Short mmCIF file of C-alpha atoms in Angstrom, two decimals:
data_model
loop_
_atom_site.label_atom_id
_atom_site.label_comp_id
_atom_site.label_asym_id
_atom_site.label_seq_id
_atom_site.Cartn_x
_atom_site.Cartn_y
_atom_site.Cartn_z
CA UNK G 745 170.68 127.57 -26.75
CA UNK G 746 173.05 130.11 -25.26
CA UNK G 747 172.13 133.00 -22.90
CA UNK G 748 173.30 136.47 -24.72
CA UNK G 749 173.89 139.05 -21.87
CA UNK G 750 173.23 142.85 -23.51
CA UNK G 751 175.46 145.49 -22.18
CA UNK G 752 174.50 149.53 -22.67
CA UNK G 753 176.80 151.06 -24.90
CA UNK G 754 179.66 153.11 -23.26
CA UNK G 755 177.45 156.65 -24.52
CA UNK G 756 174.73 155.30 -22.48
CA UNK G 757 176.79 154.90 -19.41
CA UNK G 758 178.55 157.68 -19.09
CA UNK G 759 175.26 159.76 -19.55
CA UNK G 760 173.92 157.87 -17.02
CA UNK G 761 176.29 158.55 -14.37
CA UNK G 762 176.29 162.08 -15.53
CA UNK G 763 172.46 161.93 -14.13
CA UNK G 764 172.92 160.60 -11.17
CA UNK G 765 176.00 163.03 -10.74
CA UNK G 766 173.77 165.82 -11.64
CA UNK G 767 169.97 164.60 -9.64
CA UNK G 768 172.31 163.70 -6.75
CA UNK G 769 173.52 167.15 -6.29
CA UNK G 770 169.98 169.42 -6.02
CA UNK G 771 168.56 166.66 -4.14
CA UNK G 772 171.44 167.04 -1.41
CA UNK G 773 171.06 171.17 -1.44
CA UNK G 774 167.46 170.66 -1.40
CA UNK G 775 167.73 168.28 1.79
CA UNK G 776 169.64 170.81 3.58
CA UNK G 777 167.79 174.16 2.79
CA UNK G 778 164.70 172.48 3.84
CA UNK G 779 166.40 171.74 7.28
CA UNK G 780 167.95 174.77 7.64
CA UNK G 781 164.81 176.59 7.02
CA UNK G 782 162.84 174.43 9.64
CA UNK G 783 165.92 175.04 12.20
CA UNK G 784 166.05 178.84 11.72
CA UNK G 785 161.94 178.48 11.82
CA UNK G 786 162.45 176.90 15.41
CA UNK G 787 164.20 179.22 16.42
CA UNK G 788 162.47 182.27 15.58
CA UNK G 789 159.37 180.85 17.09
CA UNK G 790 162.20 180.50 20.33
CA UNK G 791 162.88 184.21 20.30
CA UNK G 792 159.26 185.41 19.96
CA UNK G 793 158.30 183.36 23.05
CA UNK G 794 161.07 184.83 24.82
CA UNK G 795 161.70 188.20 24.24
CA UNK G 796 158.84 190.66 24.82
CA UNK G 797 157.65 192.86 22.32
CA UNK G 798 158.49 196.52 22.42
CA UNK G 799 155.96 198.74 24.61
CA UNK G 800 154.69 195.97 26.14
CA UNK G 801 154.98 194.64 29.85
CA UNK G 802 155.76 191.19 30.27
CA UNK G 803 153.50 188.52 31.86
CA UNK G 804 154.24 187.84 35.79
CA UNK G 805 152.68 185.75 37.81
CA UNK G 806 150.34 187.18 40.47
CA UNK G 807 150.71 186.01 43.69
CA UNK G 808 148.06 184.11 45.32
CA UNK G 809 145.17 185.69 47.41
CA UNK G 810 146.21 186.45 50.77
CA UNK G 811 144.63 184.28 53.52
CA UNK G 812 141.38 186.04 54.84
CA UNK G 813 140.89 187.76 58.34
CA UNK G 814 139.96 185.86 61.37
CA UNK G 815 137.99 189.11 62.47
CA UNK G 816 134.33 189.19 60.89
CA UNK G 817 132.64 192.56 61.28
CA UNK G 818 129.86 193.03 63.49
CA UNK G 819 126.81 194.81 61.98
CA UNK G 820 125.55 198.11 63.65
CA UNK G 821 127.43 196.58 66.94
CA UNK G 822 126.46 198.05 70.32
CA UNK G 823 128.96 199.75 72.32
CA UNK G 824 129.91 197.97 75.08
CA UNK G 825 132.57 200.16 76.57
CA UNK G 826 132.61 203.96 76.66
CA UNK G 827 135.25 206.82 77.59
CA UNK G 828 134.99 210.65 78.42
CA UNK G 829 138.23 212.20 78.65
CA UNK G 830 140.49 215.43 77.61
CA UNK G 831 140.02 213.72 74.10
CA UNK G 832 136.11 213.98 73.83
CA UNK G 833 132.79 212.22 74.84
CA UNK G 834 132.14 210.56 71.78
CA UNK G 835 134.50 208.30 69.47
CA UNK G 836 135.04 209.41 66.01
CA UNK G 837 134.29 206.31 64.97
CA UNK G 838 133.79 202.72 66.55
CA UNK G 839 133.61 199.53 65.55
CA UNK G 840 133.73 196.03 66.59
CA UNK G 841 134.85 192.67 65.25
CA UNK G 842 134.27 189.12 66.36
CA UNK G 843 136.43 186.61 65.43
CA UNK G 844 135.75 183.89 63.02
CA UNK G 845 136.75 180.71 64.73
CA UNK G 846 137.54 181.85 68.86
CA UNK G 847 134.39 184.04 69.34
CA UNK G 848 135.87 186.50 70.88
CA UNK G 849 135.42 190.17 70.36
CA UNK G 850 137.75 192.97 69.24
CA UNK G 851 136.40 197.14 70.14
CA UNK G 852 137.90 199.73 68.10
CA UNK G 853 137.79 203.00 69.17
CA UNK G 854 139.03 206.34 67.76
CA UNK G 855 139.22 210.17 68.56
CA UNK G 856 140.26 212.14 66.48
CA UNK G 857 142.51 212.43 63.44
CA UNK G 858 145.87 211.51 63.27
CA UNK G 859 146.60 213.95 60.17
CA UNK G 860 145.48 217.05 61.86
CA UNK G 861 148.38 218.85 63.61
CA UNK G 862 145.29 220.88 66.00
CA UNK G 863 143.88 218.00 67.17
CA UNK G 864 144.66 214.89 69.38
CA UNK G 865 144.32 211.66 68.21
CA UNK G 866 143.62 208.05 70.58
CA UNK G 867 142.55 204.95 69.12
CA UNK G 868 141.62 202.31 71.57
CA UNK G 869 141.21 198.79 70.85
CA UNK G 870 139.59 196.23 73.63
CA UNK G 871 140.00 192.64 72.97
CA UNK G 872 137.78 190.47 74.73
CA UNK G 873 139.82 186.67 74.01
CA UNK G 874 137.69 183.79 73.63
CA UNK G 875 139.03 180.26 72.45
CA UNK G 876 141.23 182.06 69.74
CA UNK G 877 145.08 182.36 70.99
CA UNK G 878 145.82 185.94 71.96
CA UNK G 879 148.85 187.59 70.69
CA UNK G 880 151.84 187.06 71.75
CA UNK G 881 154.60 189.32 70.85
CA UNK G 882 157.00 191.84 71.95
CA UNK G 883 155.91 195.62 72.50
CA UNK G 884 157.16 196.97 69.74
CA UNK G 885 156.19 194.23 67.32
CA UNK G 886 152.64 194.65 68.33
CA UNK G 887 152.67 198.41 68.04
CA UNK G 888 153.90 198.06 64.62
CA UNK G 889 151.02 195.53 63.72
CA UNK G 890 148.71 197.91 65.15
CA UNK G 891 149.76 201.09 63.59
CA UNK G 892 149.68 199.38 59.97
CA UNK G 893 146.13 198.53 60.92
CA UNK G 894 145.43 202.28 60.41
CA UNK G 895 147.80 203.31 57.65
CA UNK G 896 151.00 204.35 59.72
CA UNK G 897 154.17 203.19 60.46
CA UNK G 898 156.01 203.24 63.86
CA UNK G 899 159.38 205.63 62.75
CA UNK G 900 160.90 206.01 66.17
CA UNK G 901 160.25 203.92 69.38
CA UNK G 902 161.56 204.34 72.81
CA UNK G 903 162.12 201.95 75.98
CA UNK G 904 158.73 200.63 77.46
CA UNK G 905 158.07 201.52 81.17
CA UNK G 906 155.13 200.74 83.18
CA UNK G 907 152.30 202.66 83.56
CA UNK G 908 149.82 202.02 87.42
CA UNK G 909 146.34 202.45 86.17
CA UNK G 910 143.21 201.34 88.11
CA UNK G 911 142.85 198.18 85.59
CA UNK G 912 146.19 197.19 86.04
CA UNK G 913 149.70 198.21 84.99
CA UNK G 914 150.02 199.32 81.46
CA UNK G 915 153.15 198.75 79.09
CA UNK G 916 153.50 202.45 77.42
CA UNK G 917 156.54 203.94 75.35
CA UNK G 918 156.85 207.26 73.44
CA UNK G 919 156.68 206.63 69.59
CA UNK G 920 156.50 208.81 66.40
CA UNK G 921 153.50 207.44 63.65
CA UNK G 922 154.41 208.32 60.26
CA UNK G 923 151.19 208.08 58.03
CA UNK G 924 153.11 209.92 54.98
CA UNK G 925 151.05 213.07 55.78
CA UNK G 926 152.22 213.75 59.01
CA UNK G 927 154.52 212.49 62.05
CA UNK G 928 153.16 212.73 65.41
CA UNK G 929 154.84 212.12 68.72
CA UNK G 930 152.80 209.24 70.63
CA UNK G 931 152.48 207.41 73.70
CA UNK G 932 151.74 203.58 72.93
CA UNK G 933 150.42 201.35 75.51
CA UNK G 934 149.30 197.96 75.91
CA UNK G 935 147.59 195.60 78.86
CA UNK G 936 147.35 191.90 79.59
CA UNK G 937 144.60 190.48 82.17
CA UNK G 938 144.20 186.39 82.61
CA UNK G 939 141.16 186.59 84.38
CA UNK G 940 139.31 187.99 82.55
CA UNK G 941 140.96 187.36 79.43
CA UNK G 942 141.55 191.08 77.94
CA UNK G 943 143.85 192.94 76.07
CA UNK G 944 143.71 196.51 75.91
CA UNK G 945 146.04 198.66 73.60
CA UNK G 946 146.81 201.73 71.81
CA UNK G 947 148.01 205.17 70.95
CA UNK G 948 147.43 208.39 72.30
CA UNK G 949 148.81 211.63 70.45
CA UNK G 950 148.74 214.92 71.50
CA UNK G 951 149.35 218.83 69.43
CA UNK G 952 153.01 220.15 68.37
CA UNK G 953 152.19 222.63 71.02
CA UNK G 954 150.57 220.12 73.87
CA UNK G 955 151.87 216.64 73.73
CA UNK G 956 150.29 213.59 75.53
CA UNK G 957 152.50 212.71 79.08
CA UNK G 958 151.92 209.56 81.09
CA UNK G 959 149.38 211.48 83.45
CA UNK G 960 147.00 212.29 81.05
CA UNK G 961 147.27 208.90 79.11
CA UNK G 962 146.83 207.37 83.24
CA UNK G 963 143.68 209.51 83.58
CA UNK G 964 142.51 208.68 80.57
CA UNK G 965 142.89 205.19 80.67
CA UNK G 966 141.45 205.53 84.45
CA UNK G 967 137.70 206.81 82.71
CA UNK G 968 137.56 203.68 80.39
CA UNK G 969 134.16 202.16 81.65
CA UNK G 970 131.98 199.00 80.84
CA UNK G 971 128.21 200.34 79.64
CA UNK G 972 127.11 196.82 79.57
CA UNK G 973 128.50 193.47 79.94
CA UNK G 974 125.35 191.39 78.95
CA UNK G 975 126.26 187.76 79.68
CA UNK G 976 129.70 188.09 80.49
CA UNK G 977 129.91 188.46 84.39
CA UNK G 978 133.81 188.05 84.40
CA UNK G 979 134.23 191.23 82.49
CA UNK G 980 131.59 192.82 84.40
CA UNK G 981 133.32 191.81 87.38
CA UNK G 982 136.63 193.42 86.85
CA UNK G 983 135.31 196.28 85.58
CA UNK G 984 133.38 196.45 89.10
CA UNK G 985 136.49 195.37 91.31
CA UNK G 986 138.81 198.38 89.20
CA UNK G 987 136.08 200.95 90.42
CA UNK G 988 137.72 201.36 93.58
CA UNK G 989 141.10 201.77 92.45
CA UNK G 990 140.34 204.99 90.49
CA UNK G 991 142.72 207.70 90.97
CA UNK G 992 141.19 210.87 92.82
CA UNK G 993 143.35 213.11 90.56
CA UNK G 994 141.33 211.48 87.39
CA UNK G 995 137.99 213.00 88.70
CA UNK G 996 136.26 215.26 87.26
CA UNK G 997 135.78 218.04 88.84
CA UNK G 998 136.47 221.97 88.70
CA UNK G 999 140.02 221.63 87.91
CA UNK G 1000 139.43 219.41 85.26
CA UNK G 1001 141.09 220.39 82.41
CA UNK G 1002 139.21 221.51 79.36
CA UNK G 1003 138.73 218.67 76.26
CA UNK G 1004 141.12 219.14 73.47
CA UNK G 1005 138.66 217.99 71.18
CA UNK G 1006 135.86 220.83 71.47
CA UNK G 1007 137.11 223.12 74.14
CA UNK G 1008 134.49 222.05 77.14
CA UNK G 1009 135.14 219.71 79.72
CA UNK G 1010 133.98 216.86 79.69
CA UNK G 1011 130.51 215.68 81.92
CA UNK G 1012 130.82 213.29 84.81
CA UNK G 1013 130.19 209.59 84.09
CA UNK G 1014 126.32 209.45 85.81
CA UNK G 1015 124.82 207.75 83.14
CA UNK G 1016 127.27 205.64 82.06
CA UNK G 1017 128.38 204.64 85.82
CA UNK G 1018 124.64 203.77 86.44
CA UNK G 1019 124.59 201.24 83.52
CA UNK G 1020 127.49 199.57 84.57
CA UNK G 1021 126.19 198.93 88.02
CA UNK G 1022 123.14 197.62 86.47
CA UNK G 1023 124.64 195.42 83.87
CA UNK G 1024 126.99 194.19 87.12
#
């Protein structure tokens, strides 16, 4: 038996390399439009994510909250400390703070406003420290931190000097507060007692045509009383020991001069000196 191998005929060959010749072609162009196409797909999906679209803002990150006060208000607080001077009898406003974690208790009090060129303007503020650190910066600093508490900014400072009141000797400086309405010429002034632990600090601006000097801010500073001290003894102690030191030129009296704030002068301290001693 023999084994008969069949061979295509040399038509059929060549027509079927022609095929492959032919299929093998598209099939290549084919390959490489369909990867073009998902390239130039990639990449337009690239550019869209990166490149904002016209009239609209791009996407930025927020910052994170900042970290929340230490210094919870007190609801309708009582005022502990009060103050009759050339500036007026009654704050503009008041309010008072305690802090969240030392217990102690920050007094804010104003006279005043700072934008009116006719009027004075003194803020007070009265920290009574309790386990929380007090601060602990330079004069200037501090002023600063205190101004932005109220909208301004310190635009001129001078060299601190010291200040005798009957409390104590007060840090003071002229400065110029800038709240973008107006710029005032200022006295800033700050004090530091151990025992008890207080800090007392501020700014007192006078008129274009009657600025503050050191005298008045010494006198004014001199009529700062306690009203009540409640439990704290230590602070009604110093308040009691600093009555002696007041300054017979501070007293009210005939010569007093007449309160910027409403033109009269101000009433002697009967009522509020009798509560001190009392809460003493």
């Amino acid at each position: 038996m023999s084994l008969i191998l069949s061979a295509d005929p040399p038509e059929i060959s060549a027509i079927s390399a022609r095929n492959r010749v032919f299929w093998r072609g598209p099939l290549r162009a084919a390959l490489l439009y369909c990867g073009l196409s998902a390239g130039l797909t990639v990449a337009l999906f690239t550019a869209a994510a990166l490149v904002t679209p016209t009239g609209r803002s791009p996407v930025r990150s927020e910052p994170g909250p900042l970290p929340g006060s230490p210094w919870i208000d007190i609801v309708r607080p009582f005022q502990i400390y009060a103050l009759s001077s050339e500036f007026g009898r009654e704050p503009t406003t008041f309010e008072a703070q305690r802090h969240r974690e030392g217990g102690g208790r920050l007094d804010t009090l104003t006279w005043g406003n700072l934008n009116s060129d006719s009027t004075p303007y003194l803020r007070i503020a009265l920290h009574r420290v309790g386990r929380e650190s007090a601060e602990d910066s330079s004069f200037f600093v501090q002023m600063v931190r205190q101004a932005a508490l109220f909208g301004a900014a310190v635009t001129r400072g001078g060299v601190s000097d010291a200040l005798a009141t009957r409390f104590g000797t007060f840090e003071t400086a002229d400065l110029a507060l800038d709240t973008g309405q107006t710029s005032t010429s200022c006295l800033g002034f700050r004090f530091a007692s151990d025992t008890p632990a207080l800090r007392i600090s501020g700014f007192a601006c006078g008129t274009p045509a009657r600025p503050v000097d050191r005298q008045t801010l010494a006198c004014t500073l001199d009529r700062l009383d306690l009203v009540l001290s409640g439990d704290d003894q230590e602070l009604g102690r110093f308040f009691a020991a600093a009555e002696t030191r007041r300054d017979p030129r501070c007293a009210p009296g005939r010569n007093h001069q007449a309160s910027w704030m409403d033109g009269a002068a101000p009433a002697p301290l009967r009522g509020v000196a009798r509560k001190t001693r009392s809460a003493r």
